[in-house]
PDB file of C-alpha atoms in Angstrom:
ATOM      1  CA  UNK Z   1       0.000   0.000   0.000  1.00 75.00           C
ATOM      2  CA  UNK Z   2       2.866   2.547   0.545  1.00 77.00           C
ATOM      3  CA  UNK Z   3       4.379   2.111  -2.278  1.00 80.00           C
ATOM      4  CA  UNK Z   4       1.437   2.322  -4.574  1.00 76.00           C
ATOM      5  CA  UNK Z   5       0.921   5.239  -2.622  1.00 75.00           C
ATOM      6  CA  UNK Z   6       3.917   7.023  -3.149  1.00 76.00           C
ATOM      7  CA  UNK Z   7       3.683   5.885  -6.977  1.00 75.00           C
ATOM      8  CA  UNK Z   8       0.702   7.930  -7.042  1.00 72.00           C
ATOM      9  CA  UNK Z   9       2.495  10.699  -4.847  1.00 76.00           C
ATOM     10  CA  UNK Z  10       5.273  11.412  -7.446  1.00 77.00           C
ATOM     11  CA  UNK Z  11       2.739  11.081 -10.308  1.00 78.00           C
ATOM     12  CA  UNK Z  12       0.580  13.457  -9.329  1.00 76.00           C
ATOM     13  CA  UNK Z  13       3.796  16.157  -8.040  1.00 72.00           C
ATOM     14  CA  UNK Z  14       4.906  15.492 -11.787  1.00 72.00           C
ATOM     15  CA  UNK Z  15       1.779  16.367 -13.324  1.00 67.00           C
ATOM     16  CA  UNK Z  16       1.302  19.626 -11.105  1.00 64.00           C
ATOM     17  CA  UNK Z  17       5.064  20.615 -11.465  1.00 60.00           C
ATOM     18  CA  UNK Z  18       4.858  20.733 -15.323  1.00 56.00           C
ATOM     19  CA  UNK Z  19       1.278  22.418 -15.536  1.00 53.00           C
ATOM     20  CA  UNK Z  20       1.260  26.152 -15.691  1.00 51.00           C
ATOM     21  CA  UNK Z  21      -1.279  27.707 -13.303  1.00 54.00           C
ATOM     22  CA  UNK Z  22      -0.525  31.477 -14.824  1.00 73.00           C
ATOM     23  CA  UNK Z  23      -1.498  31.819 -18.849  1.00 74.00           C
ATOM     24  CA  UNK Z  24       0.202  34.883 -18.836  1.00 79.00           C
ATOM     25  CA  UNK Z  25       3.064  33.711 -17.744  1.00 87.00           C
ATOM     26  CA  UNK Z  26       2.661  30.998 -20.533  1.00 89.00           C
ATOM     27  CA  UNK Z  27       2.314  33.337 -22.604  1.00 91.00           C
ATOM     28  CA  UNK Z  28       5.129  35.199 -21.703  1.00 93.00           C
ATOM     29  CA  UNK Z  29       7.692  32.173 -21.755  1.00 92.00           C
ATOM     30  CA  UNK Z  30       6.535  30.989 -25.099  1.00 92.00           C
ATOM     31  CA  UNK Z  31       7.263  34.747 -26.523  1.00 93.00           C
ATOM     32  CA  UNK Z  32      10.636  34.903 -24.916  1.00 93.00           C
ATOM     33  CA  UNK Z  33      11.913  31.536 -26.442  1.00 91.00           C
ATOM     34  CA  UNK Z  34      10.241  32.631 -29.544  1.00 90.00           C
ATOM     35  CA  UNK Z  35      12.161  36.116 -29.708  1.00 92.00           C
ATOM     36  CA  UNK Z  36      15.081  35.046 -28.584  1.00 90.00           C
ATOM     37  CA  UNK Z  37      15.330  32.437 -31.082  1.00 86.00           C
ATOM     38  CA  UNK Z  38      14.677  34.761 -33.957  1.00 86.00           C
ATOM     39  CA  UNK Z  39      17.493  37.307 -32.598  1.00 88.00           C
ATOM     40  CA  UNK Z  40      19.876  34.790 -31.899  1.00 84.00           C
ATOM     41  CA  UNK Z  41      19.090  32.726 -35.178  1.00 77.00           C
ATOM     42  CA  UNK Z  42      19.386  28.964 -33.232  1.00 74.00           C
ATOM     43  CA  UNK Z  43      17.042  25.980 -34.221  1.00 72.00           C
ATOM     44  CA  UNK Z  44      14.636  25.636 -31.073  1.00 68.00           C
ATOM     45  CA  UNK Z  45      11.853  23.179 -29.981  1.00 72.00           C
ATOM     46  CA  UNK Z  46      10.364  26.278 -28.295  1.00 71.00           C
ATOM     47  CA  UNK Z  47      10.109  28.517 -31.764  1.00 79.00           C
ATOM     48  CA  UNK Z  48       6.642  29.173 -31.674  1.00 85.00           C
ATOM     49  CA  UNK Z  49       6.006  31.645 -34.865  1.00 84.00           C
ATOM     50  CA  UNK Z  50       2.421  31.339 -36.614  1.00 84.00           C
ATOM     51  CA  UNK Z  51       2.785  30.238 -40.369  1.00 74.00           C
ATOM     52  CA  UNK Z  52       6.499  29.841 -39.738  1.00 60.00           C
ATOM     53  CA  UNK Z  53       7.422  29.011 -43.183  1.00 57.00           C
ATOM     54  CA  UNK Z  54       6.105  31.531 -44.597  1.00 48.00           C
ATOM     55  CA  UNK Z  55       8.166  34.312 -42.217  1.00 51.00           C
ATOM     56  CA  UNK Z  56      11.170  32.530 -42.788  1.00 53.00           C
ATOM     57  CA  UNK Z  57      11.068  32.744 -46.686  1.00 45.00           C
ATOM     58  CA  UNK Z  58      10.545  36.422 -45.865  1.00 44.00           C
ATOM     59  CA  UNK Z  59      13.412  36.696 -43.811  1.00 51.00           C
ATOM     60  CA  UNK Z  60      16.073  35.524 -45.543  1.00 48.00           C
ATOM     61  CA  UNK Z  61      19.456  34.924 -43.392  1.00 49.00           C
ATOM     62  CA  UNK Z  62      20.834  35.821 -47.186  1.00 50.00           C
ATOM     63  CA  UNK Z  63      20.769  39.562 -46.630  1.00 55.00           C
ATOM     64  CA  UNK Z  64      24.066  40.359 -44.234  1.00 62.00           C
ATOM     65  CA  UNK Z  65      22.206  41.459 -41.169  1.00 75.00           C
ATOM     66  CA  UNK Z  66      22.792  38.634 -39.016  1.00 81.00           C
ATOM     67  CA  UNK Z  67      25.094  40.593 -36.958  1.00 86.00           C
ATOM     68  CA  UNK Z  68      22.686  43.128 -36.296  1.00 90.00           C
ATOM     69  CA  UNK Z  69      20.213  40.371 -34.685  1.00 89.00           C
ATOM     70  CA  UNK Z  70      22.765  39.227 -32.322  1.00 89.00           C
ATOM     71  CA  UNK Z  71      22.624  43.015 -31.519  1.00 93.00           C
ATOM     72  CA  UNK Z  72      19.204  43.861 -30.630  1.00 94.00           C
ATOM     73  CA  UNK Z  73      17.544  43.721 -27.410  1.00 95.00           C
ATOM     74  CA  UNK Z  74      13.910  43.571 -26.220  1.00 97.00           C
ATOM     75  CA  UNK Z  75      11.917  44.258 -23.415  1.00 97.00           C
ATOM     76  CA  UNK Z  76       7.985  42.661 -23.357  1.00 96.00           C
ATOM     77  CA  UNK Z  77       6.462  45.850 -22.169  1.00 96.00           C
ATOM     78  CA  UNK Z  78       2.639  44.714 -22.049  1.00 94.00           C
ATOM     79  CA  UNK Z  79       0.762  41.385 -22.286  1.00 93.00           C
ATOM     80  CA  UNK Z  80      -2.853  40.843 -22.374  1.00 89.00           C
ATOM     81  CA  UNK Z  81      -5.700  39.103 -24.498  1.00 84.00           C
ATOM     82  CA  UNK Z  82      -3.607  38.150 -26.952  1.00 90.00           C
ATOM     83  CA  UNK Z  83      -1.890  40.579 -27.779  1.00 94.00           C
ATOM     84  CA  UNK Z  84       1.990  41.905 -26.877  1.00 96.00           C
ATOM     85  CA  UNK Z  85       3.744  45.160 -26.697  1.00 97.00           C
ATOM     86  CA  UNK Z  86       7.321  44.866 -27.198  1.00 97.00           C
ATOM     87  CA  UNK Z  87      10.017  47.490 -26.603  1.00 97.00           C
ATOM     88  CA  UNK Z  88      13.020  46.646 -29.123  1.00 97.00           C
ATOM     89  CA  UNK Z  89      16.414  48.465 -28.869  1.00 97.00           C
ATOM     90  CA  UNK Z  90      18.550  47.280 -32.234  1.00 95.00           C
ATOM     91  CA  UNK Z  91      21.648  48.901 -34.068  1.00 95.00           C
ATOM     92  CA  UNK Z  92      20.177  52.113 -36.069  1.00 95.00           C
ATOM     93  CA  UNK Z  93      21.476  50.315 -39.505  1.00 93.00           C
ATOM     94  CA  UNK Z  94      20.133  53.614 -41.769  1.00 93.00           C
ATOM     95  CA  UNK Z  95      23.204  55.902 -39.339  1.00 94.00           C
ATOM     96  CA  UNK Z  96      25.230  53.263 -39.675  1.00 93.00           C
ATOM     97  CA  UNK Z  97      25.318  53.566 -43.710  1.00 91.00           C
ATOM     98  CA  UNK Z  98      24.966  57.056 -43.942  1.00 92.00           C
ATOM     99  CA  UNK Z  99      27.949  57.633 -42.231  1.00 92.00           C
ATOM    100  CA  UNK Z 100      29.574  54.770 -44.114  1.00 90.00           C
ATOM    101  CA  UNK Z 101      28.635  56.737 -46.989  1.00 90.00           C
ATOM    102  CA  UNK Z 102      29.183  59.790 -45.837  1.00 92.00           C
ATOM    103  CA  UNK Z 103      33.002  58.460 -45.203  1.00 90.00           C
ATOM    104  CA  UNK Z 104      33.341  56.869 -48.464  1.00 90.00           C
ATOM    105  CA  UNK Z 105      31.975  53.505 -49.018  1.00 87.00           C
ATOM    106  CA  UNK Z 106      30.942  53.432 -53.000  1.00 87.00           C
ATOM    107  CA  UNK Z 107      29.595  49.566 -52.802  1.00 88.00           C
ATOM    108  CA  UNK Z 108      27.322  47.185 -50.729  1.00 87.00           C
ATOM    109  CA  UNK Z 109      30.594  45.376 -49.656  1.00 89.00           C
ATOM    110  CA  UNK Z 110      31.827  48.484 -48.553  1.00 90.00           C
ATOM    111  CA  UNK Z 111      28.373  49.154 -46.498  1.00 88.00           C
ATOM    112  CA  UNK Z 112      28.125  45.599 -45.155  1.00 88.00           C
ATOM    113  CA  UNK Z 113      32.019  45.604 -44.190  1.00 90.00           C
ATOM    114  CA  UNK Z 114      31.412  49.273 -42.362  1.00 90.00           C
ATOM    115  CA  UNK Z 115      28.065  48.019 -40.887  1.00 91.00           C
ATOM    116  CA  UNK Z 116      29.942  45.101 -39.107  1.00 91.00           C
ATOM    117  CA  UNK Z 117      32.965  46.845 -38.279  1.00 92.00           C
ATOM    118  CA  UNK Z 118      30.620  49.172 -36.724  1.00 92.00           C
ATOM    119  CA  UNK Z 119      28.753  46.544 -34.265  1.00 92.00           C
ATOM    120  CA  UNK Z 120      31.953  45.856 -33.012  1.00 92.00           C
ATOM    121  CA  UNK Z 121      32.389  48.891 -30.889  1.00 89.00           C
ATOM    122  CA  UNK Z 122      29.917  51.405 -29.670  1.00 90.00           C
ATOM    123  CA  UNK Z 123      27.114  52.444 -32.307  1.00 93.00           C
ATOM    124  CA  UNK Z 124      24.298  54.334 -32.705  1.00 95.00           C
ATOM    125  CA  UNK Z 125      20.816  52.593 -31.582  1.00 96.00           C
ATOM    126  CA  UNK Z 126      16.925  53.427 -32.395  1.00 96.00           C
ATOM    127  CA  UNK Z 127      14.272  51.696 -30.169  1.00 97.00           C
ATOM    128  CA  UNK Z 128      11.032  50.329 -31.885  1.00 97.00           C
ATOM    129  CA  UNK Z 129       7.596  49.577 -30.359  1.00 97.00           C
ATOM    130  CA  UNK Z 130       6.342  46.618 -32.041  1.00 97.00           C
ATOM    131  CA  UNK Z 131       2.488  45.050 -31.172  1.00 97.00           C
ATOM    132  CA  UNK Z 132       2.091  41.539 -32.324  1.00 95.00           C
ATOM    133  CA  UNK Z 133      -0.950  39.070 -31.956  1.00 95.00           C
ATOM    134  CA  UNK Z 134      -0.330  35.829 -30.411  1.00 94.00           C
ATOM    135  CA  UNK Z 135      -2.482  33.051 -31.296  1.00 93.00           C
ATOM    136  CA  UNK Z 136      -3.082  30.147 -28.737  1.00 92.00           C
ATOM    137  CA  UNK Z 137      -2.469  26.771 -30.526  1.00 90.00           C
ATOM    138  CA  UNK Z 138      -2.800  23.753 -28.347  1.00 88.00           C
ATOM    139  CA  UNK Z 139      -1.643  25.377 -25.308  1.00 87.00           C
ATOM    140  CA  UNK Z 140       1.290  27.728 -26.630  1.00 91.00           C
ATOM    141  CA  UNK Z 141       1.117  31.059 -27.893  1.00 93.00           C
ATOM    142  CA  UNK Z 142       2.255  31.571 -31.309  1.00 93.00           C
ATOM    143  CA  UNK Z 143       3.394  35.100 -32.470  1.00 92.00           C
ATOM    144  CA  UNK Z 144       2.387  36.793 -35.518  1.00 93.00           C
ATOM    145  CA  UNK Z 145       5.195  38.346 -37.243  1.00 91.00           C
ATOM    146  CA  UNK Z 146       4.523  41.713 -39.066  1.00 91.00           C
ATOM    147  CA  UNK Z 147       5.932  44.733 -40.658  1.00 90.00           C
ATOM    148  CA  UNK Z 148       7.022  46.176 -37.688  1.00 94.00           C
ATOM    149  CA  UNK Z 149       8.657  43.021 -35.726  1.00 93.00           C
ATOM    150  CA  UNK Z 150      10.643  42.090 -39.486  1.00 90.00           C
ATOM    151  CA  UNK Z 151      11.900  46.455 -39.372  1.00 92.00           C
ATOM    152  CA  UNK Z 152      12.708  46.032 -35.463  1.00 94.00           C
ATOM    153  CA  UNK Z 153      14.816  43.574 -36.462  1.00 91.00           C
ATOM    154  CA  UNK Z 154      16.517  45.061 -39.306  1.00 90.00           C
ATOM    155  CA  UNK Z 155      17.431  47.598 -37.244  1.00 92.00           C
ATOM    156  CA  UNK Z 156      14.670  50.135 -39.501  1.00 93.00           C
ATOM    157  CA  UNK Z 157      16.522  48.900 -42.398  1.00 89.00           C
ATOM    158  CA  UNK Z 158      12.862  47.481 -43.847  1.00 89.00           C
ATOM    159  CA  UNK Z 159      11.127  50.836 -43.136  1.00 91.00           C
ATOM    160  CA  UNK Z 160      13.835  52.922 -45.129  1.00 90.00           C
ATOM    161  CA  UNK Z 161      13.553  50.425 -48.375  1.00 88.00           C
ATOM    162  CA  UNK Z 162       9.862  51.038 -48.354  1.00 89.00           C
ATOM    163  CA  UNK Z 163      10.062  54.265 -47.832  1.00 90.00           C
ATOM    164  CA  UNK Z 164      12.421  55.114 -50.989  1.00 88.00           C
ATOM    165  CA  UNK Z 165      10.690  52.588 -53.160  1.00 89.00           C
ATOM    166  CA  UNK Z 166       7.598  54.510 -52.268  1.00 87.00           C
ATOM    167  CA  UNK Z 167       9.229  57.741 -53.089  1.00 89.00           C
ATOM    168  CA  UNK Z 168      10.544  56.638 -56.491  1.00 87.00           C
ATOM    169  CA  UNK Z 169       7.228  55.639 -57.503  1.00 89.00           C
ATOM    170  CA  UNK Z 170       5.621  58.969 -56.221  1.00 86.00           C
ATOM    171  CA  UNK Z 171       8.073  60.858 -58.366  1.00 86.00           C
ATOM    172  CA  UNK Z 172       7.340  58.161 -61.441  1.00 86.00           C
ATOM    173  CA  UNK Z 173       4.038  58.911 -61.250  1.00 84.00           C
ATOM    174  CA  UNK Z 174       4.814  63.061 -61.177  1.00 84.00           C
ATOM    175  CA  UNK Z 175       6.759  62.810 -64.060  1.00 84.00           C
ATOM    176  CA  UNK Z 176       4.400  60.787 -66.067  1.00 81.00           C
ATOM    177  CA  UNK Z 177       1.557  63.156 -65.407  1.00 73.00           C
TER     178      UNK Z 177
END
């Protein structure tokens, strides 16, 4: 009898040590593995992105800013009904390359080389507030990437290319009227 006992002990102290009583603190756990996976660019069982495939194809590890990842920091400023507010602080890429420019790099090698060389000692940094959705998915919360969580993480670098494609095609459009 004591030992069936005690079986039943330890089972049920397993079961109640693994369970989370707090969903926001499930919540917050599965966004912290999530993020810092993403920043720090390591496979993880604990990756918990909503149509992850998709994002990834979308973030291609192609474009050189890999180092600026392992820069950024974040701080998860708000959590509630599935939603979070995230506070990211990440290498301001766009005064990186201007000055690189400004100092005369002529080439993306040139850029990319003064970028890194850059994140090697002090640089200049921009914060970004970033709101994703989270979407519960058999008891994990998946995030939601968007515009603003793939620019925090390209240290604005996103936000800039849209911005001058969007200019170029405002001035196409002036001179073809």
């Amino acid at each position: 009898i004591c030992i069936v006992l005690a079986v039943c002990l330890v089972i049920i102290f397993l079961c109640f040590r693994n369970k989370k009583t707090d969903p926001a603190e499930q919540m917050e756990d599965d966004l912290s593995a999530s993020l810092d996976a993403v920043i720090n660019e390591t496979e993880s069982d604990k990756l918990y992105i909503y149509d992850a495939g998709m994002w990834n194809n979308l973030t291609d590890t192609g474009t050189g800013l890999n180092a600026v990842k392992k820069q950024i920091t974040y701080e998860i400023v708000e959590l509630n009904e599935g939603k979070a507010k995230i506070l990211f602080t990440a290498p301001d890429v766009i005064a990186i390359l201007q000055s690189a420019a400004n100092n005369g790099a002529e080439d993306v090698e040139e850029l990319m080389g003064a970028l890194n060389d850059a994140l090697q000692n002090d640089f200049p940094v921009k914060e970004f507030d970033v709101e994703i959705q989270l979407k519960n998915i058999e008891n994990h919360w998946y995030m939601v990437p968007n515009d603003k969580l793939n620019n925090a993480l390209s240290g604005g670098l996103m936000e800039a290319y849209t911005n001058e494609i969007r200019s170029r095609i405002d001035a196409q459009e002036e001179n073809s009227k």
